[in-house]
Coordinates of C-alpha atoms in Angstrom, one line a residue:
X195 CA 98.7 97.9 116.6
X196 CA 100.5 101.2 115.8
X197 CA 98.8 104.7 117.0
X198 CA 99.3 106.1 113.5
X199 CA 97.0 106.8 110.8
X200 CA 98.3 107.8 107.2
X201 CA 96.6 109.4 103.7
X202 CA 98.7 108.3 100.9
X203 CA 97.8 109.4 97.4
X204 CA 100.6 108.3 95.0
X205 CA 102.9 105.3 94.8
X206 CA 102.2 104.1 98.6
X207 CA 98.4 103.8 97.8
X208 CA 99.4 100.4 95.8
X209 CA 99.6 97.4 99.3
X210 CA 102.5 96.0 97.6
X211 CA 104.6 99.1 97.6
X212 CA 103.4 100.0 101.2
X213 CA 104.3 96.7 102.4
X214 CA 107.9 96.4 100.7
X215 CA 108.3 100.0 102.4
X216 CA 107.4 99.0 106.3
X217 CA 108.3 95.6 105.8
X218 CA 110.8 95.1 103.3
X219 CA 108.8 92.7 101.0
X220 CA 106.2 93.0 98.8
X221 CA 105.0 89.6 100.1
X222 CA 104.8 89.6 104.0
X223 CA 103.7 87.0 106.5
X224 CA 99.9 87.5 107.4
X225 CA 101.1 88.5 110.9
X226 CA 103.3 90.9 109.6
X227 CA 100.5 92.7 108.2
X228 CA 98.1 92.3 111.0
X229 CA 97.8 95.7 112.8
X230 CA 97.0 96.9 109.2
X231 CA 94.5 94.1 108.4
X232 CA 92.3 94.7 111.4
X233 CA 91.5 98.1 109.8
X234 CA 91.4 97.6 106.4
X235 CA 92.2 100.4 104.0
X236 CA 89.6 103.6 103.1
X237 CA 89.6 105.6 100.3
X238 CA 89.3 109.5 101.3
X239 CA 89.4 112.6 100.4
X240 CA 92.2 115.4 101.1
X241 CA 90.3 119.0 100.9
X242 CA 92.3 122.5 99.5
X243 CA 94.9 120.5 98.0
X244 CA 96.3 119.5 94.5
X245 CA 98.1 116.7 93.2
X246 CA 100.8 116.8 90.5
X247 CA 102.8 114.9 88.4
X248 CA 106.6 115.2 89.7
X249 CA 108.6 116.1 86.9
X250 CA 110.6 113.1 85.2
X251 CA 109.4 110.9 87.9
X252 CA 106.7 108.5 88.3
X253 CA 105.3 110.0 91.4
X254 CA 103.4 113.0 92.2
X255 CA 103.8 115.3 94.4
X256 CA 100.4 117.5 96.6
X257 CA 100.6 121.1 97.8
X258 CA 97.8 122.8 99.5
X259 CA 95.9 125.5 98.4
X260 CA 94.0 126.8 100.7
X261 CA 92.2 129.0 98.5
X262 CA 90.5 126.5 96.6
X263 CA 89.0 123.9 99.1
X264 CA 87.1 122.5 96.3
X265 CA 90.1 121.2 94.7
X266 CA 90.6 117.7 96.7
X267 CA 92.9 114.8 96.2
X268 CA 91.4 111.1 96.3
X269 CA 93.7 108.8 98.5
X270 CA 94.1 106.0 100.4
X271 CA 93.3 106.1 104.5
X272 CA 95.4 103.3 106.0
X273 CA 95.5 102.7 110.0
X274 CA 97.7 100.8 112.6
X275 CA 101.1 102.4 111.5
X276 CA 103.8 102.1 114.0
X277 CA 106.4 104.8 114.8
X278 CA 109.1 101.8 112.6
X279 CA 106.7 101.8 109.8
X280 CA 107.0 106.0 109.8
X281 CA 110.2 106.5 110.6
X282 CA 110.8 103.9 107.0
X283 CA 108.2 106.0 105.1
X284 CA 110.0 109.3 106.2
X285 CA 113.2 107.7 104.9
X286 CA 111.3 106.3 101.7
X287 CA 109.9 109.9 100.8
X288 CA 113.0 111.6 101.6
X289 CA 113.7 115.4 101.8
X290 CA 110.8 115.8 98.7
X291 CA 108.5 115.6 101.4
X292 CA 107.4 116.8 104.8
X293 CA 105.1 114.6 106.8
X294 CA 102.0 116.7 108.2
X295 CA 98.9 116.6 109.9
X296 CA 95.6 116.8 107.6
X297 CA 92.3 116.7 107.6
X298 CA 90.7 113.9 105.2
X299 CA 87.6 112.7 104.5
X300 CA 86.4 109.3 104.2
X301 CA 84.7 108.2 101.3
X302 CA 81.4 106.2 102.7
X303 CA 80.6 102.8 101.0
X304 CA 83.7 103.0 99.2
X305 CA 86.5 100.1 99.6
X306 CA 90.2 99.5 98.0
X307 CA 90.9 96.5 95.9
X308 CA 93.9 94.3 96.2
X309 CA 96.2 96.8 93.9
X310 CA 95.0 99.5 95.5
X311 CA 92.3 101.2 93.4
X312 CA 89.3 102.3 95.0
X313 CA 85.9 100.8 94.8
X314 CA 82.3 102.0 94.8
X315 CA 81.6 104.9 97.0
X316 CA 80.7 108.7 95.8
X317 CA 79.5 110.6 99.1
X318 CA 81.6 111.9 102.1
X319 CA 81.4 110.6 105.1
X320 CA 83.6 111.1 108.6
X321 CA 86.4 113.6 108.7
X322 CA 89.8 112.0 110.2
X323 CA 93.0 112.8 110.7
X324 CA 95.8 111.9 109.4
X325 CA 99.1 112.8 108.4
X326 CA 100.6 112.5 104.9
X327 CA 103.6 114.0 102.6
X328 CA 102.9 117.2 101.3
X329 CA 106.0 118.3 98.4
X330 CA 108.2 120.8 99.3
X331 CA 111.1 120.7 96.5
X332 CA 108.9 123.7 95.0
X333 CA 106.7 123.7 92.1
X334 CA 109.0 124.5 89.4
X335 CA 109.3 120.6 90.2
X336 CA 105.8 119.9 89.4
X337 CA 104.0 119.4 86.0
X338 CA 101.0 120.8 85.6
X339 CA 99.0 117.7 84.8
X340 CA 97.2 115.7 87.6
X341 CA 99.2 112.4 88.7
X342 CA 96.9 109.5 87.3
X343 CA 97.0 106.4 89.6
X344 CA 95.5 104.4 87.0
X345 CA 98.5 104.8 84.4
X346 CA 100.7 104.3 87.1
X347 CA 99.5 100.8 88.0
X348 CA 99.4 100.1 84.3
X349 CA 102.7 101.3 83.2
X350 CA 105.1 102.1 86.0
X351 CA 104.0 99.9 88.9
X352 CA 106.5 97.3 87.4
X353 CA 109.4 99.3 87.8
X354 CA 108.4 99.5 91.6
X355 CA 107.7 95.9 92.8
X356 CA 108.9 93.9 90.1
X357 CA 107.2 90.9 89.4
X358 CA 106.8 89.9 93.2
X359 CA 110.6 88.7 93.7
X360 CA 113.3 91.0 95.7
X361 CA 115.8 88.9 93.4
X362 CA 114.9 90.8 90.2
X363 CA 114.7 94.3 91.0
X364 CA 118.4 94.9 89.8
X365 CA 116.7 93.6 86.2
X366 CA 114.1 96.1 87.0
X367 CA 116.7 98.8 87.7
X368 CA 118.3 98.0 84.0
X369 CA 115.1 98.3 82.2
X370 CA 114.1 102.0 83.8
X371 CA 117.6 103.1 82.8
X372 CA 116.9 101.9 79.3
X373 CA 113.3 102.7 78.7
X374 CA 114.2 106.6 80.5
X375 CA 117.5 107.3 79.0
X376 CA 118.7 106.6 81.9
X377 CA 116.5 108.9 84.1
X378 CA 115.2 106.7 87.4
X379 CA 111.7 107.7 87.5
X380 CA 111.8 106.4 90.9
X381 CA 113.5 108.6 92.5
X382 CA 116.8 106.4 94.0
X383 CA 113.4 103.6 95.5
X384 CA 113.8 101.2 93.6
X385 CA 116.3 98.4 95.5
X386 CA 119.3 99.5 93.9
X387 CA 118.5 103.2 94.3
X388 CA 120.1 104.8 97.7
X389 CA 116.8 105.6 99.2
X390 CA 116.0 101.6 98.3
X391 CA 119.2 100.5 99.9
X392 CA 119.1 102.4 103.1
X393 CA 115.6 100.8 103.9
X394 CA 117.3 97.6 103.2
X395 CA 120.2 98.1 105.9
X396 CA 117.1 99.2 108.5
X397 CA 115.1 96.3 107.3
X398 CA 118.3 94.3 108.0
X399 CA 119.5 96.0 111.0
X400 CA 116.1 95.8 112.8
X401 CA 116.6 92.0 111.9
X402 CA 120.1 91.4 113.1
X403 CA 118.4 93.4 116.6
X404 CA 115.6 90.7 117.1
X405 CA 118.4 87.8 116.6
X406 CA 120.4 89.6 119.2
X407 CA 117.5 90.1 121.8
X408 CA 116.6 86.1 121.2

């Protein structure tokens, strides 16, 4: 079981994503999920911060403000990451992003479904910490509308895992050039995209490395 603990709050909140990230499917083995699946997913809350829509993107992007701590962002607490499964989700949020250490707070009673969306739950509970993404590209970047997970499931989530086969994301690629005028909303993930393709060669090489030590 990995030492690290992550809040994710945009695309990675949705398993199938996650796991296509640290494992390079959207459909692992059970054991490849295990140091996850002994701590199951939490949703929680990240104090003093905002999240926004990323402009001509599908994901959003959080800043903190530290002047508001009322203004929180509701996310997904996910334990058991290893240092492999980091270093991929550095590489998968690119130089948008800089990982940091946070202070969230778990929602108590509340659970995550299988896509991701949280479940019950309406009081805090333990603070935790965690590290997370926080956007850096500058807020001229941002829209000023909250990111809505919801819509994203519903409309975009397609675009990001297919329909469950690796085989069809270059389909997948064609349609979000032609629904977006040829603007990738995801941001070079999908498999086709460079940030998509160099997880691929570390998914691969990592591979090739466990052949070799056999």
């Amino acid at each position: 079981m990995g030492d690290h603990t992550a809040f994710f709050y945009g695309t990675l909140m949705v398993p199938k994503v996650l796991y296509r990230v640290i494992y390079g499917t959207s459909t692992p083995e059970p054991w490849q999920t295990a140091s996850l699946s002994s701590s199951p997913p939490r949703p929680a809350l990240l104090p003093a911060h905002q999240r926004r829509k990323v402009r001509h993107a599908d994901y959003p992007g959080v800043i903190p403000l530290p002047s508001n701590p009322a203004s929180s962002v509701r996310g997904t607490l996910v334990a058991g990451l290893t240092d492999a499964d980091m270093y991929r989700l550095d590489l998968f949020e690119g130089d948008e992003y800089e990982r940091r250490r946070v202070r969230v707070r778990v929602i108590a009673g509340a659970k995550v479904d299988a896509a991701g969306l949280p479940e019950g739950g309406e009081a805090e509970g333990e603070e935790v910490e965690a590290e997370t993404y926080i956007w850096t590209a500058g807020e001229q970047a941002l829209e000023d509308d909250e990111w809505d997970f919801d819509e994203f499931v519903r409309e975009k989530l397609r675009f990001w895992v297919g329909e469950g086969a690796d085989h069809e994301y270059t389909e997948v690629d064609k349609a979000i050039a032609a629904e977006s005028n040829g603007v990738d909303g995801t941001g070079g993930r999908g498999t086709n995209g460079a940030i998509g393709k160099a997880l691929d060669e570390d998914h691969k090489a990592a591979k090739d490395a466990l052949k070799n030590a056999v």
